[in-house]
Amino acid sequence: PNTASDESHYGAAISAGRAGSANGLLLRSLANPEFPAIARATMLTLLAPQADKALLTALQAAIDDPDPLVRIAALRALRSQPAEVQMQQGSQLLHDPVRGVRVEAALTYAEYRDLLPARDARAFESAADDYRSAMLATANMPESATILAEFESRTGNPADAERYFRHAIRVDPAFAGARHAYGLYLVRAGRSDDALAELRLAAGLEPESSRYVYVLGVALNSLGLADEAMGLLQKARKDFPDDFDIAWGLATMLRDSGDNAAALSVARELEEQFPEDPNVAALINSLQEGR
């Protein structure tokens, strides 16, 4: 019977992939040509990053798949692989006959455009322009303007990136996503004071976002405001008790401040919540040894 518990049905692989790391079953299922393209595309998005031969073979097969849905999903899966893997396979899709595939390839190779062979580099510029046209058609929406700004930042066009970030904020000053993305852009640009202002606004506009609070805490700490950062993450630890990054950030900041006992307490809580995480075990060992 075709059920999610029957490995002869694609639903089993998708269900297992959504439940956690299930690369073995996903890779076996991807090799089944009878499974529909939409199912194989979904499986590709559920693959956990691991640069082994079986996964790379499956990605190459998906890149060459006749269905554009599968080729698009292959590019998205490829983005989680190391740079050398991304450069080995996939850039030929910048020449794909389907516009949606070319656009996905432009997103995949934005950071590597200067490393592409000349033919692929020319195709990248054309695919990037296709993407820009698609985003500009809805640039009156702050989400689209923000996405376009991030793309221009990735492709080394800071003036355009700044222009689109500011446009997104003008359209909707209360859109936390634009404030947060602009803040990260300003951090990378070395404009610390402006960056903090935007990151604070994002966290204030969307207090239910654990990510915005965490990033603000990391930014504060990196800019020498460690006490404020720890205070923020201590409150966030109570507000978001299941968030790994917040607890990890707090534990490492406490350690760096010299408060090993408090850091160890948070790390032990993390160990209870995430018992299989090797980084947590290593942190506890280092704290117990007083390092």
Coordinates of C-alpha atoms in Angstrom, one line a residue:
P1 CA 0.0 0.0 0.0
N2 CA 1.1 3.5 -0.7
T3 CA 1.5 4.9 2.8
A4 CA 4.0 7.1 4.5
S5 CA 5.2 4.0 6.4
D6 CA 5.8 2.0 3.3
E7 CA 9.3 2.5 1.8
S8 CA 8.0 1.7 -1.6
H9 CA 6.1 5.0 -1.4
Y10 CA 7.8 8.4 -1.7
G11 CA 5.8 9.6 1.4
A12 CA 8.0 7.4 3.6
A13 CA 11.1 9.3 2.6
I14 CA 9.5 12.7 2.9
S15 CA 8.0 11.9 6.3
A16 CA 11.4 10.6 7.6
G17 CA 13.2 13.6 6.2
R18 CA 10.9 16.0 7.9
A19 CA 11.3 14.1 11.2
G20 CA 15.1 14.4 11.1
S21 CA 18.2 13.4 9.2
A22 CA 17.2 10.6 6.9
N23 CA 19.7 10.8 4.0
G24 CA 20.0 7.1 3.4
L25 CA 16.3 6.7 2.7
L26 CA 16.1 10.0 0.9
L27 CA 18.9 9.1 -1.4
R28 CA 17.5 5.6 -2.2
S29 CA 14.1 7.2 -3.0
L30 CA 15.7 9.9 -5.2
A31 CA 17.1 7.1 -7.4
N32 CA 13.5 5.8 -8.1
P33 CA 12.5 7.2 -11.5
E34 CA 8.9 6.3 -10.9
F35 CA 8.5 8.8 -8.1
P36 CA 6.9 12.1 -9.3
A37 CA 9.1 15.2 -9.9
I38 CA 7.4 17.2 -7.1
A39 CA 8.2 14.4 -4.6
R40 CA 11.8 14.1 -5.7
A41 CA 12.1 17.9 -5.5
T42 CA 10.8 17.8 -2.0
M43 CA 13.3 15.1 -1.0
L44 CA 16.2 17.2 -2.3
T45 CA 15.2 20.0 0.1
L46 CA 15.2 17.6 3.0
L47 CA 18.8 16.3 2.5
A48 CA 21.1 17.1 5.4
P49 CA 24.4 18.5 4.3
Q50 CA 27.1 15.8 4.0
A51 CA 29.7 15.8 1.3
D52 CA 29.8 12.0 0.7
K53 CA 29.9 10.3 -2.7
A54 CA 26.3 9.1 -2.6
L55 CA 24.9 12.6 -2.0
L56 CA 27.0 14.2 -4.6
T57 CA 26.0 11.6 -7.1
A58 CA 22.3 12.2 -6.3
L59 CA 22.8 16.0 -6.7
Q60 CA 24.5 15.5 -10.1
A61 CA 21.6 13.3 -11.2
A62 CA 19.1 15.9 -10.0
I63 CA 21.0 18.7 -11.8
D64 CA 20.6 16.7 -15.0
D65 CA 17.0 15.8 -14.4
P66 CA 14.6 16.6 -17.3
D67 CA 12.1 18.2 -14.9
P68 CA 12.8 21.8 -14.0
L69 CA 11.3 21.4 -10.5
V70 CA 13.9 18.9 -9.7
R71 CA 16.7 21.0 -11.2
I72 CA 15.6 24.0 -9.1
A73 CA 15.5 21.8 -5.9
A74 CA 19.0 20.5 -6.8
L75 CA 20.4 24.0 -6.8
R76 CA 18.8 24.8 -3.5
A77 CA 20.3 21.6 -2.0
L78 CA 23.6 22.5 -3.6
R79 CA 23.7 25.8 -1.7
S80 CA 24.2 23.9 1.6
Q81 CA 27.3 22.2 0.3
P82 CA 30.9 23.5 0.6
A83 CA 32.0 26.0 -2.0
E84 CA 34.3 23.5 -3.8
V85 CA 31.3 21.2 -4.3
Q86 CA 29.1 24.1 -5.6
M87 CA 31.9 25.0 -8.1
Q88 CA 32.2 21.4 -9.4
Q89 CA 28.6 21.0 -10.5
G90 CA 25.6 23.1 -11.2
S91 CA 26.9 26.2 -12.9
Q92 CA 25.8 24.9 -16.3
L93 CA 22.2 25.6 -15.2
L94 CA 22.9 29.3 -15.7
H95 CA 22.3 28.4 -19.3
D96 CA 19.1 26.4 -18.6
P97 CA 16.3 26.9 -21.1
V98 CA 13.8 27.5 -18.2
R99 CA 13.9 31.0 -16.8
G100 CA 13.1 29.8 -13.3
V101 CA 16.1 27.4 -13.2
R102 CA 18.4 30.2 -14.5
V103 CA 17.2 32.5 -11.8
E104 CA 17.8 29.9 -9.1
A105 CA 21.3 29.3 -10.5
A106 CA 21.9 33.1 -10.2
L107 CA 21.0 32.9 -6.6
T108 CA 23.2 29.9 -6.1
Y109 CA 26.3 31.4 -7.7
A110 CA 26.0 35.1 -6.6
E111 CA 29.0 34.9 -4.3
Y112 CA 31.1 32.9 -6.8
R113 CA 30.4 34.9 -10.0
D114 CA 34.1 36.0 -10.2
L115 CA 35.2 32.4 -10.1
L116 CA 33.0 31.1 -12.9
P117 CA 34.4 30.2 -16.3
A118 CA 33.9 33.1 -18.8
R119 CA 30.9 31.5 -20.5
D120 CA 29.1 30.8 -17.2
A121 CA 30.0 34.3 -16.0
R122 CA 28.3 35.9 -19.0
A123 CA 25.3 33.6 -18.4
F124 CA 25.3 34.6 -14.7
E125 CA 24.8 38.3 -15.6
S126 CA 21.9 37.5 -17.9
A127 CA 20.3 35.2 -15.2
A128 CA 20.9 37.9 -12.5
D129 CA 19.1 40.5 -14.7
D130 CA 16.2 38.0 -15.1
Y131 CA 16.0 37.8 -11.3
R132 CA 16.2 41.6 -10.9
S133 CA 13.4 42.1 -13.3
A134 CA 11.2 39.6 -11.4
M135 CA 11.9 41.3 -8.1
L136 CA 11.5 44.9 -9.5
A137 CA 8.0 43.9 -10.7
T138 CA 6.9 43.7 -7.0
A139 CA 9.4 46.2 -5.5
N140 CA 6.5 48.2 -4.1
M141 CA 6.4 45.3 -1.5
P142 CA 9.0 45.7 1.2
E143 CA 9.7 42.0 1.2
S144 CA 10.7 42.1 -2.5
A145 CA 12.8 45.2 -2.1
T146 CA 14.6 43.6 0.9
I147 CA 15.3 40.4 -1.1
L148 CA 16.6 42.4 -4.0
A149 CA 18.8 44.5 -1.6
E150 CA 20.3 41.3 -0.2
F151 CA 21.0 39.9 -3.7
E152 CA 22.8 43.1 -4.7
S153 CA 24.9 42.9 -1.6
R154 CA 25.8 39.4 -2.4
T155 CA 26.8 40.3 -5.9
G156 CA 29.0 43.2 -4.8
N157 CA 26.8 46.1 -5.6
P158 CA 26.7 48.0 -2.3
A159 CA 25.1 51.2 -3.8
D160 CA 22.2 49.3 -5.2
A161 CA 21.9 47.2 -2.0
E162 CA 21.7 50.4 0.1
R163 CA 19.1 51.9 -2.2
Y164 CA 16.8 49.0 -2.1
F165 CA 17.1 48.6 1.7
R166 CA 16.2 52.2 2.1
H167 CA 13.3 51.8 -0.3
A168 CA 12.0 48.9 1.7
I169 CA 12.1 50.9 4.9
R170 CA 10.4 53.9 3.3
V171 CA 7.6 51.7 2.0
D172 CA 7.1 50.1 5.5
P173 CA 9.1 51.6 8.3
A174 CA 7.6 48.9 10.7
F175 CA 8.8 45.9 8.6
A176 CA 11.1 44.2 10.9
G177 CA 12.6 42.0 8.2
A178 CA 14.0 44.9 6.3
R179 CA 15.4 46.5 9.5
H180 CA 17.1 43.2 10.4
A181 CA 18.5 42.6 7.0
Y182 CA 19.7 46.2 6.7
G183 CA 21.3 45.9 10.1
L184 CA 23.3 42.8 9.1
Y185 CA 24.4 44.6 5.9
L186 CA 25.6 47.6 7.9
V187 CA 27.5 45.2 10.3
R188 CA 29.4 43.8 7.3
A189 CA 30.0 47.3 6.0
G190 CA 31.6 48.3 9.3
R191 CA 29.0 50.9 10.2
S192 CA 28.5 49.7 13.8
D193 CA 26.4 52.4 15.3
D194 CA 23.9 52.4 12.4
A195 CA 23.8 48.6 12.4
L196 CA 23.0 48.4 16.1
A197 CA 20.2 51.0 15.6
E198 CA 18.6 48.8 12.9
L199 CA 19.0 45.6 14.8
R200 CA 17.5 47.1 17.9
L201 CA 14.5 48.3 15.9
A202 CA 14.0 44.9 14.3
A203 CA 14.0 43.1 17.7
G204 CA 11.6 45.8 19.1
L205 CA 9.2 45.6 16.1
E206 CA 9.0 41.8 16.3
P207 CA 9.7 40.7 19.8
E208 CA 8.4 37.2 19.1
S209 CA 11.4 36.6 16.8
S210 CA 14.1 34.7 18.7
R211 CA 16.4 35.2 15.8
Y212 CA 16.3 38.9 15.9
V213 CA 17.1 38.9 19.6
Y214 CA 19.9 36.5 19.2
V215 CA 21.6 38.4 16.4
L216 CA 21.2 41.7 18.4
G217 CA 22.9 40.0 21.3
V218 CA 25.8 38.7 19.2
A219 CA 26.2 42.2 17.6
L220 CA 26.3 43.9 21.0
N221 CA 28.9 41.5 22.3
S222 CA 31.1 41.8 19.2
L223 CA 31.0 45.6 19.6
G224 CA 32.3 45.5 23.2
L225 CA 28.9 45.8 24.9
A226 CA 29.2 42.4 26.6
D227 CA 27.1 43.2 29.7
E228 CA 24.2 44.5 27.7
A229 CA 24.5 41.5 25.4
M230 CA 24.4 39.0 28.3
G231 CA 21.5 40.8 29.9
L232 CA 19.6 40.6 26.7
L233 CA 20.3 36.9 26.2
Q234 CA 19.5 36.1 29.8
K235 CA 16.0 37.5 29.3
A236 CA 15.8 35.8 25.9
R237 CA 16.7 32.5 27.5
K238 CA 13.5 32.8 29.6
D239 CA 11.4 34.0 26.7
F240 CA 12.7 31.3 24.3
P241 CA 13.7 28.4 26.4
D242 CA 13.9 26.0 23.5
D243 CA 16.2 28.1 21.3
F244 CA 19.6 26.5 20.9
D245 CA 21.4 29.5 19.6
I246 CA 20.3 31.8 22.4
A247 CA 21.4 29.4 25.1
W248 CA 24.7 28.7 23.3
G249 CA 25.4 32.4 22.8
L250 CA 24.7 33.0 26.5
A251 CA 26.9 30.2 27.7
T252 CA 29.9 31.3 25.6
M253 CA 29.5 34.9 26.6
L254 CA 29.4 33.9 30.3
R255 CA 32.5 31.8 29.7
D256 CA 34.3 34.7 28.0
S257 CA 33.4 37.0 30.9
G258 CA 35.1 34.6 33.3
D259 CA 31.9 33.3 34.9
N260 CA 32.5 29.6 34.3
A261 CA 30.0 28.5 36.9
A262 CA 27.1 30.3 35.2
A263 CA 28.3 29.2 31.8
L264 CA 28.4 25.6 33.0
S265 CA 24.9 25.8 34.4
V266 CA 23.5 27.0 31.0
A267 CA 25.6 24.4 29.1
R268 CA 24.2 21.6 31.3
E269 CA 20.7 22.8 30.5
L270 CA 21.6 22.7 26.9
E271 CA 22.9 19.1 27.3
E272 CA 19.5 18.1 28.7
Q273 CA 17.7 19.7 25.8
F274 CA 20.1 18.6 23.0
P275 CA 21.8 15.4 24.4
E276 CA 23.3 14.3 21.0
D277 CA 25.0 17.6 20.2
P278 CA 28.8 17.1 20.3
N279 CA 29.5 20.8 20.5
V280 CA 27.6 21.0 23.8
A281 CA 29.6 18.1 25.2
A282 CA 32.9 19.8 24.2
L283 CA 31.8 23.1 25.8
I284 CA 31.0 21.3 29.1
N285 CA 34.4 19.5 29.0
S286 CA 36.2 22.7 28.5
L287 CA 34.3 24.5 31.2
Q288 CA 34.9 21.7 33.7
E289 CA 38.6 21.9 32.9
G290 CA 38.6 25.6 33.6
R291 CA 39.6 26.6 30.0

